[in-house]
XYZ file of C-alpha atoms in Angstrom:
578
model
C 77.931 -15.359 219.409
C 76.358 -18.428 221.029
C 76.873 -19.706 224.569
C 77.015 -17.926 227.959
C 76.797 -14.160 227.717
C 79.845 -12.422 229.224
C 79.428 -8.772 230.203
C 82.011 -6.071 229.447
C 83.694 -6.297 232.867
C 83.847 -10.075 232.931
C 85.407 -10.535 229.521
C 88.381 -8.388 230.566
C 89.166 -10.966 233.237
C 88.860 -13.930 230.874
C 92.135 -15.691 230.210
C 93.363 -14.709 226.768
C 94.061 -17.412 224.196
C 94.068 -15.080 221.213
C 96.446 -12.201 221.874
C 96.620 -8.843 220.140
C 99.351 -9.965 217.738
C 97.244 -12.898 216.608
C 94.273 -10.601 216.106
C 96.369 -8.242 214.011
C 97.647 -11.145 211.926
C 94.078 -12.292 211.244
C 93.033 -8.784 210.238
C 96.112 -8.373 208.037
C 95.071 -11.355 205.952
C 92.171 -9.180 204.851
C 94.274 -6.021 204.524
C 92.394 -4.521 207.477
C 93.725 -2.290 210.278
C 91.518 -2.350 213.394
C 91.396 0.930 215.383
C 93.626 0.711 218.482
C 90.792 1.381 220.906
C 88.694 -1.445 219.399
C 91.349 -4.174 219.279
C 90.763 -5.467 222.788
C 87.091 -6.205 222.186
C 87.696 -7.838 218.794
C 90.301 -9.970 220.556
C 87.675 -10.940 223.098
C 85.261 -11.941 220.318
C 87.902 -14.211 218.806
C 88.531 -15.756 222.200
C 84.834 -16.524 222.428
C 84.986 -18.314 219.084
C 88.102 -20.186 220.165
C 86.348 -21.428 223.307
C 83.299 -22.466 221.307
C 85.484 -24.293 218.804
C 87.268 -26.120 221.589
C 83.960 -27.248 223.032
C 83.139 -28.995 219.743
C 86.710 -30.262 219.386
C 86.404 -32.006 222.743
C 83.312 -33.928 221.635
C 83.748 -37.517 220.421
C 82.842 -38.174 216.790
C 79.199 -39.085 216.346
C 78.635 -42.404 214.641
C 75.342 -42.280 212.791
C 73.506 -45.549 213.543
C 72.333 -45.683 209.931
C 75.961 -46.196 208.872
C 77.182 -48.383 211.694
C 78.605 -51.805 210.926
C 76.136 -54.668 211.206
C 77.240 -56.634 214.294
C 76.483 -59.906 212.495
C 79.385 -59.221 210.111
C 81.938 -58.894 212.923
C 84.771 -59.553 213.352
C 86.003 -58.296 209.994
C 89.404 -59.191 208.637
C 91.355 -57.943 205.657
C 94.553 -58.939 203.879
C 96.734 -57.845 200.986
C 96.174 -59.874 197.842
C 99.243 -61.777 196.641
C 99.680 -62.232 193.792
C 97.958 -59.110 192.472
C 99.114 -59.150 188.827
C 97.148 -56.140 187.570
C 97.442 -54.210 190.869
C 93.671 -54.007 190.985
C 93.248 -54.964 194.622
C 93.918 -52.576 197.487
C 92.675 -54.608 200.482
C 90.962 -57.998 200.336
C 88.126 -59.116 202.578
C 85.209 -61.508 202.575
C 82.292 -59.872 204.335
C 78.787 -61.323 204.265
C 75.591 -60.673 206.170
C 74.318 -63.952 207.673
C 70.657 -62.961 207.325
C 70.309 -60.663 204.293
C 67.026 -58.980 203.412
C 66.927 -60.519 199.920
C 68.980 -62.695 197.592
C 69.462 -60.464 194.546
C 73.281 -60.626 194.853
C 73.549 -64.119 196.290
C 76.918 -65.709 195.411
C 78.066 -62.499 193.709
C 81.359 -60.855 194.641
C 81.597 -57.060 194.772
C 84.616 -54.753 195.085
C 84.457 -51.075 196.032
C 86.576 -48.184 194.878
C 89.104 -47.310 197.583
C 87.361 -44.067 198.459
C 84.339 -45.959 199.817
C 84.124 -46.667 203.554
C 84.140 -50.396 204.278
C 84.036 -50.743 208.052
C 87.172 -52.369 209.425
C 89.100 -52.133 206.118
C 91.787 -49.442 205.624
C 90.879 -46.665 203.202
C 93.632 -45.122 201.037
C 92.036 -42.831 198.456
C 94.832 -43.937 196.129
C 97.306 -41.722 197.954
C 99.658 -41.781 200.944
C 98.374 -41.722 204.535
C 100.233 -38.441 205.085
C 98.378 -36.757 202.219
C 95.051 -38.326 203.185
C 95.170 -37.711 206.928
C 98.414 -35.975 207.859
C 99.360 -39.143 209.756
C 101.592 -42.131 209.076
C 98.851 -44.755 208.866
C 95.725 -45.118 206.764
C 92.391 -44.625 208.532
C 90.228 -47.665 209.216
C 86.576 -46.613 208.845
C 84.119 -47.458 211.606
C 81.186 -47.093 209.252
C 79.891 -48.765 206.109
C 78.980 -46.539 203.197
C 75.313 -46.859 202.234
C 76.250 -48.723 199.045
C 78.230 -51.252 201.118
C 75.323 -51.810 203.506
C 72.914 -52.313 200.621
C 75.141 -54.828 198.872
C 75.387 -56.822 202.103
C 71.623 -56.630 202.636
C 71.127 -58.110 199.148
C 73.356 -61.126 200.014
C 76.370 -59.827 198.104
C 79.894 -60.658 199.238
C 82.083 -57.615 199.889
C 85.389 -58.854 198.500
C 87.423 -55.788 199.380
C 88.580 -52.450 198.054
C 89.969 -51.745 194.599
C 92.908 -49.425 194.014
C 92.006 -46.040 192.580
C 93.862 -43.078 191.194
C 95.599 -40.575 193.438
C 92.803 -38.608 195.185
C 90.454 -39.778 192.389
C 91.983 -37.232 190.035
C 93.082 -38.988 186.884
C 91.270 -40.360 183.825
C 94.165 -42.804 183.319
C 95.538 -45.540 185.581
C 99.172 -44.827 186.395
C 98.814 -42.346 189.285
C 97.862 -44.568 192.238
C 100.462 -44.490 194.990
C 100.628 -48.294 194.792
C 101.708 -48.099 191.151
C 99.958 -48.445 187.793
C 96.811 -50.537 187.403
C 97.172 -52.649 184.280
C 94.568 -53.255 181.611
C 93.313 -56.861 181.694
C 93.382 -57.021 177.888
C 97.038 -55.963 177.595
C 99.459 -55.458 180.452
C 101.233 -52.097 180.509
C 98.281 -50.196 179.039
C 95.943 -47.849 180.837
C 92.743 -49.121 182.423
C 91.411 -45.584 182.692
C 90.614 -43.766 185.910
C 89.860 -42.969 188.492
C 87.909 -46.177 189.287
C 90.784 -48.059 187.715
C 91.044 -50.987 190.112
C 87.303 -51.605 189.865
C 87.544 -51.762 186.074
C 90.575 -54.055 186.183
C 88.968 -56.485 188.649
C 85.669 -56.700 186.770
C 87.650 -56.760 183.521
C 89.514 -59.864 184.704
C 86.264 -61.818 184.767
C 85.271 -60.278 181.449
C 88.501 -61.361 179.780
C 88.254 -64.875 181.229
C 84.708 -65.315 179.954
C 85.531 -63.765 176.585
C 88.524 -66.031 176.020
C 86.439 -69.054 176.931
C 83.682 -67.959 174.542
C 86.182 -67.494 171.714
C 88.010 -70.766 172.290
C 91.226 -69.155 173.517
C 93.420 -70.726 176.221
C 93.075 -69.323 179.746
C 95.631 -66.823 181.085
C 94.435 -66.872 184.670
C 97.893 -66.502 186.218
C 98.510 -63.331 184.224
C 95.204 -61.850 185.370
C 94.773 -62.952 188.960
C 91.468 -63.041 190.797
C 88.669 -60.720 189.734
C 85.132 -59.944 190.868
C 81.661 -60.177 189.418
C 80.787 -56.540 190.090
C 82.168 -53.307 191.484
C 80.981 -49.943 192.750
C 82.947 -47.036 191.320
C 82.854 -43.259 191.608
C 82.415 -40.669 188.868
C 82.961 -36.893 188.990
C 83.999 -36.337 185.382
C 83.935 -39.802 183.831
C 85.634 -41.969 186.446
C 83.205 -44.891 186.109
C 82.646 -44.606 182.364
C 86.235 -44.045 181.225
C 87.756 -47.082 182.965
C 84.742 -49.176 181.961
C 85.394 -48.168 178.362
C 89.108 -48.959 178.524
C 88.490 -52.315 180.229
C 85.653 -53.481 178.007
C 83.015 -53.658 180.741
C 79.727 -51.923 181.535
C 79.674 -48.896 183.803
C 76.889 -46.476 184.649
C 76.975 -43.032 186.163
C 73.400 -42.943 187.441
C 71.277 -39.830 187.659
C 72.762 -37.493 190.249
C 71.146 -38.288 193.592
C 69.734 -41.691 192.601
C 72.437 -43.633 194.469
C 73.422 -42.142 197.853
C 77.013 -41.022 198.241
C 77.011 -41.256 202.054
C 80.239 -42.742 203.391
C 82.292 -41.999 200.270
C 85.080 -39.431 199.920
C 83.667 -36.442 198.082
C 85.315 -34.237 195.477
C 82.425 -31.802 194.979
C 78.817 -32.654 195.842
C 77.305 -31.365 192.618
C 79.286 -33.861 190.559
C 79.712 -36.763 193.005
C 78.226 -39.977 191.594
C 78.614 -43.628 192.545
C 77.371 -46.546 190.497
C 77.725 -50.086 189.134
C 80.479 -51.622 187.019
C 79.782 -55.131 185.682
C 80.579 -57.610 182.916
C 77.102 -57.504 181.390
C 73.964 -55.425 181.170
C 71.762 -57.714 183.270
C 74.150 -57.556 186.231
C 74.343 -53.790 185.906
C 70.549 -53.492 186.089
C 70.468 -55.745 189.148
C 73.235 -53.951 191.039
C 71.753 -50.537 190.239
C 68.446 -51.621 191.730
C 70.207 -52.809 194.873
C 72.068 -49.580 195.639
C 69.577 -46.935 194.425
C 67.132 -44.953 196.536
C 66.905 -42.227 199.183
C 68.913 -42.800 202.381
C 67.846 -39.844 204.520
C 71.443 -38.644 204.865
C 72.870 -37.564 201.527
C 72.030 -33.980 200.462
C 72.700 -34.994 196.848
C 69.357 -36.777 196.966
C 66.451 -34.559 195.914
C 62.637 -34.759 195.957
C 62.999 -36.634 192.658
C 65.058 -39.398 194.293
C 62.789 -42.408 194.825
C 62.295 -43.854 198.284
C 63.787 -47.322 198.652
C 60.438 -49.033 198.224
C 59.807 -46.974 195.078
C 63.106 -47.754 193.322
C 62.353 -49.248 189.916
C 63.202 -52.905 189.479
C 65.554 -52.289 186.572
C 66.248 -55.991 186.122
C 62.535 -56.804 185.898
C 62.015 -53.890 183.514
C 64.719 -55.258 181.245
C 63.242 -58.765 181.335
C 59.764 -57.402 180.619
C 61.068 -55.368 177.683
C 62.630 -58.471 176.164
C 59.523 -60.578 176.745
C 57.280 -57.977 175.143
C 59.561 -57.779 172.128
C 59.777 -61.552 171.869
C 55.988 -61.891 172.041
C 55.716 -59.411 169.179
C 58.332 -61.287 167.168
C 60.641 -58.286 167.348
C 63.552 -59.568 169.448
C 65.549 -60.099 166.255
C 68.579 -58.568 164.584
C 66.299 -56.548 162.325
C 63.524 -55.454 164.697
C 64.846 -55.298 168.292
C 65.173 -51.524 168.032
C 61.738 -50.910 166.564
C 60.116 -47.995 168.352
C 63.371 -46.669 169.816
C 64.427 -43.113 168.960
C 68.193 -42.688 169.033
C 69.889 -39.290 168.867
C 73.572 -38.913 168.020
C 75.099 -35.722 169.422
C 76.824 -34.247 166.372
C 79.320 -32.258 168.428
C 80.461 -35.378 170.303
C 82.035 -36.637 167.083
C 83.817 -33.311 166.560
C 85.647 -32.945 169.883
C 89.346 -32.150 169.496
C 91.675 -35.037 168.702
C 89.010 -37.743 168.573
C 90.802 -40.906 167.505
C 89.871 -42.205 164.017
C 89.727 -45.687 165.571
C 87.030 -44.526 167.997
C 85.167 -42.540 165.344
C 84.967 -45.667 163.178
C 83.592 -47.849 165.987
C 80.946 -45.289 166.928
C 79.826 -44.944 163.320
C 79.467 -48.722 163.155
C 77.527 -48.689 166.425
C 75.168 -46.060 164.989
C 74.676 -48.256 161.907
C 73.858 -51.193 164.184
C 71.074 -49.152 165.800
C 69.702 -48.532 162.305
C 70.016 -52.193 161.345
C 67.926 -53.328 164.342
C 65.116 -51.016 163.306
C 65.687 -48.025 165.569
C 65.044 -44.502 164.340
C 68.385 -42.659 164.317
C 68.821 -38.914 163.990
C 71.798 -36.609 164.363
C 71.122 -33.783 166.791
C 73.231 -30.665 167.126
C 73.729 -29.492 170.716
C 76.275 -26.644 170.459
C 76.405 -26.315 174.247
C 77.997 -29.790 174.389
C 81.355 -28.342 173.329
C 81.136 -25.704 176.081
C 80.317 -28.343 178.679
C 83.896 -29.138 179.740
C 84.631 -25.450 180.383
C 81.427 -25.062 182.381
C 82.253 -28.204 184.389
C 85.774 -26.951 185.085
C 84.937 -23.444 186.271
C 81.849 -24.492 188.237
C 83.751 -27.076 190.270
C 87.506 -26.436 190.251
C 87.758 -24.130 193.272
C 85.324 -26.269 195.241
C 87.231 -29.479 194.587
C 90.395 -27.936 196.001
C 88.757 -26.357 199.049
C 86.212 -29.087 199.837
C 87.220 -32.389 198.269
C 90.967 -32.147 198.758
C 90.504 -31.115 202.404
C 87.430 -33.267 203.205
C 85.581 -30.117 204.200
C 81.806 -30.586 204.415
C 79.644 -28.605 202.000
C 77.196 -26.036 203.416
C 74.444 -28.657 203.484
C 73.685 -31.211 206.169
C 75.575 -34.395 205.400
C 77.747 -37.015 207.108
C 81.381 -36.360 206.157
C 83.766 -39.305 206.129
C 85.355 -39.436 209.595
C 89.111 -39.482 210.263
C 89.959 -37.930 206.878
C 91.814 -34.672 207.457
C 94.052 -33.922 204.467
C 96.532 -31.152 205.260
C 97.090 -28.206 202.952
C 99.495 -28.563 200.060
C 103.106 -28.418 201.228
C 106.460 -28.970 199.602
C 106.583 -32.589 200.780
C 103.086 -33.379 199.513
C 103.771 -31.517 196.271
C 106.866 -33.651 195.700
C 104.743 -36.798 196.032
C 102.000 -35.452 193.772
C 104.484 -34.158 191.216
C 105.871 -37.668 190.896
C 102.658 -39.669 191.054
C 99.831 -37.390 189.937
C 100.630 -33.824 188.849
C 96.917 -33.315 188.164
C 96.234 -33.143 191.900
C 98.824 -30.425 192.444
C 97.511 -28.626 189.377
C 94.035 -28.714 190.917
C 95.270 -26.644 193.880
C 97.118 -24.217 191.613
C 94.015 -23.871 189.419
C 91.817 -23.089 192.400
C 94.290 -20.534 193.726
C 94.484 -18.780 190.371
C 90.700 -18.650 190.055
C 90.311 -17.332 193.602
C 92.845 -14.583 192.944
C 91.070 -13.359 189.830
C 88.958 -10.267 190.529
C 86.011 -12.110 188.967
C 86.801 -15.471 190.560
C 83.634 -15.792 192.633
C 81.395 -14.432 189.905
C 82.961 -16.807 187.376
C 81.956 -19.844 189.440
C 78.471 -18.384 189.828
C 78.220 -17.726 186.095
C 79.343 -21.291 185.328
C 76.665 -22.613 187.699
C 74.063 -20.612 185.784
C 75.246 -22.159 182.539
C 74.940 -25.627 184.040
C 71.190 -25.000 183.955
C 71.487 -23.948 180.314
C 73.490 -27.071 179.502
C 70.974 -29.307 181.285
C 68.114 -27.651 179.417
C 69.866 -28.232 176.089
C 70.093 -31.980 176.697
C 66.554 -32.039 178.083
C 65.243 -30.445 174.870
C 67.055 -33.011 172.763
C 65.646 -35.797 174.914
C 62.102 -34.678 174.129
C 62.812 -35.631 170.514
C 64.594 -38.928 171.200
C 64.678 -41.596 173.906
C 68.448 -41.585 174.395
C 71.542 -39.780 173.151
C 74.733 -41.395 171.855
C 78.377 -40.252 172.071
C 81.815 -41.847 172.240
C 83.206 -42.354 175.765
C 86.971 -42.130 175.419
C 88.473 -39.738 172.880
C 91.922 -41.332 172.559
C 92.862 -44.978 172.297
C 94.700 -46.803 175.063
C 98.166 -45.516 175.897
C 100.990 -47.218 177.739
C 101.826 -46.201 181.292
C 104.481 -43.478 181.484
C 107.409 -43.896 183.829
C 107.236 -42.255 187.256
C 110.459 -40.508 186.251
C 108.831 -39.012 183.146
C 108.377 -35.255 182.838
C 105.086 -33.735 183.955
C 104.198 -33.018 180.333
C 104.579 -36.689 179.426
C 102.329 -37.699 182.338
C 99.640 -35.118 181.681
C 99.499 -35.161 177.891
C 97.792 -38.584 177.471
C 95.021 -37.492 179.848
C 94.223 -34.147 178.228
C 90.834 -34.209 176.522
C 89.821 -37.571 178.003
C 86.599 -36.245 179.550
C 85.382 -34.112 176.637
C 82.312 -36.337 176.155
C 81.704 -37.384 179.753
C 82.114 -34.509 182.235
C 79.097 -32.592 180.893
C 76.733 -35.177 182.344
C 78.297 -34.894 185.788
C 77.155 -31.289 186.115
C 73.794 -31.840 184.416
C 73.121 -35.065 186.323
C 71.851 -37.148 183.393
C 72.388 -40.929 183.576
C 75.107 -42.177 181.254
C 76.166 -45.728 180.434
C 79.479 -46.881 178.995
C 79.230 -50.176 177.107
C 81.592 -52.088 174.805
C 80.926 -51.323 171.134
C 83.916 -52.726 169.266
C 87.691 -52.762 168.985
C 90.457 -50.417 167.933
C 94.227 -50.324 167.761
C 96.031 -48.908 170.800
C 97.540 -45.440 170.548
C 101.035 -46.850 170.890
C 101.942 -50.448 170.162
C 100.017 -53.131 168.300
C 97.446 -54.174 170.918
C 93.792 -54.261 169.948
C 91.681 -52.837 172.733
C 87.980 -52.337 173.521
C 86.129 -49.197 172.441
C 82.893 -48.064 174.070
C 79.884 -45.943 173.280
C 77.976 -43.816 175.768
C 74.191 -43.872 176.062
C 72.596 -40.918 177.874
C 68.994 -40.707 179.060
C 66.598 -38.338 180.753
C 67.288 -37.781 184.447
C 65.896 -40.687 186.489
C 65.181 -42.601 183.285
C 67.834 -45.299 183.586
C 65.222 -47.688 182.190
C 65.398 -46.218 178.678
C 69.203 -46.295 178.721
C 69.246 -49.972 179.669
C 66.554 -50.871 177.120
C 68.411 -49.130 174.288
C 71.627 -50.917 175.217
C 69.894 -54.301 175.356
C 68.231 -53.809 171.982
C 71.529 -52.776 170.400
C 73.208 -55.943 171.658
C 70.725 -58.121 169.777
C 72.657 -57.010 166.702
C 75.882 -58.352 168.243
C 77.891 -57.795 171.395
C 80.573 -55.162 171.092
C 83.283 -57.500 172.375
C 82.313 -60.136 169.832
C 83.120 -57.814 166.924
C 86.570 -59.345 166.920
C 88.365 -59.789 163.602
C 91.581 -61.270 164.964
C 94.888 -59.672 165.743
């Protein structure tokens, strides 16, 4: 016990805050009966803790100067976007730094998933203020997340926050408390989650450019205003899935490459934040802006490069092209020369993989072959176990840490003013209607914790994360990158809020079977448009994506492989009409 030492006589005179009944109630939670003659001293020990806790409770929150708002950007104002046809926007703003450090994002607009702290702009987490904080109003952060600060320092314009799924816990886009986020290619269809608003807003610009390129009339009023780029979050596929559904580019970087400081966590081991853009060049640029050690985030490791050592991914991409061009190889038959591409066999055998998606991925593999790349099919049996390992390793922690904003047992800077209360009947009723997956997360964690082997199961799953990582690492000694599908089912229409839980959950089941593995192993993974397929219900043709995975901290190879593939034809240009 820390603090002033109180001798045996003195503690008897100390005013009691914890009485004997409270002590007995605490002990009963552990099925313990304290001997009668020892109760008084145990009560005293609890009183000492209570006094120590109150001392910390009375302290003001500490605002880390590394996350404080740049005074030059004050005052900050926000507004609600009207109209907001796709429901992509949460809160609008226009924040710039008058004297940025460089001009890499000059004249570029950037939105942030609504779990990222933008100083002076309300943060919702896709849920209600009562569920997020136990209060009636949303918190207004007093800090900028590191990714926000870095965008501003690179002359980017922070255009506001993008709606996200309820507590970032849905691979589809109908669970946000503000209502469904619509797909920019076809209203009423999912945009994927949980970075759904980010995908919709970047997708707006993608659709506008695509229609212009294909000689189609503009539909600007149906789409609303979009952004050039966005920063999303990914714990199981939440950057890659919505990027795939919206026909844009989205990367989950290597775990620890981009600091997560100032962003609502679900579970540190799988927390990732990264770029979502309309093209590969922008993605490389934005990644270079936000990457690098920040001195705060415990997700960063000794492998995380210091800021001055972050690779210039954009320059690497340009150099790769120039070298190929000089060799006469930047052609539809030779752009992939020298690249070794591995297709994970098991990724094409996950349950219920849509034939539409299977067809597009097979065509994408053929395109790698046509541009001169060496393609091999590699069996990684552990890939099919990955989702189970991901689930058991993280489920209890998400409920106890992420859903309560409890800090992990590592030094970090938790998001201030976020104090989600425990699940109650009132919060369950909201979740049951909007996002049953969040309520199910709590039930899952409770069930696991009540199993006699609950703790050892999580530990065993953690051990197998190392096995899973090693399996991919071995494969990546034989090839430069690995290929899988991203989504497993084609786009579905939004279910009604009044639909049964089964009807809300069923379309999401299996969505992360090819993505969540790389959240626990930490490998970089890119979602990029590869072609088109017919929606799961209805007649709409919608984008289909492939996933490119690289060695940890080797984003360069992922970007190079994607660029070479596109010489054979952009995925969105493989359009054969409706």
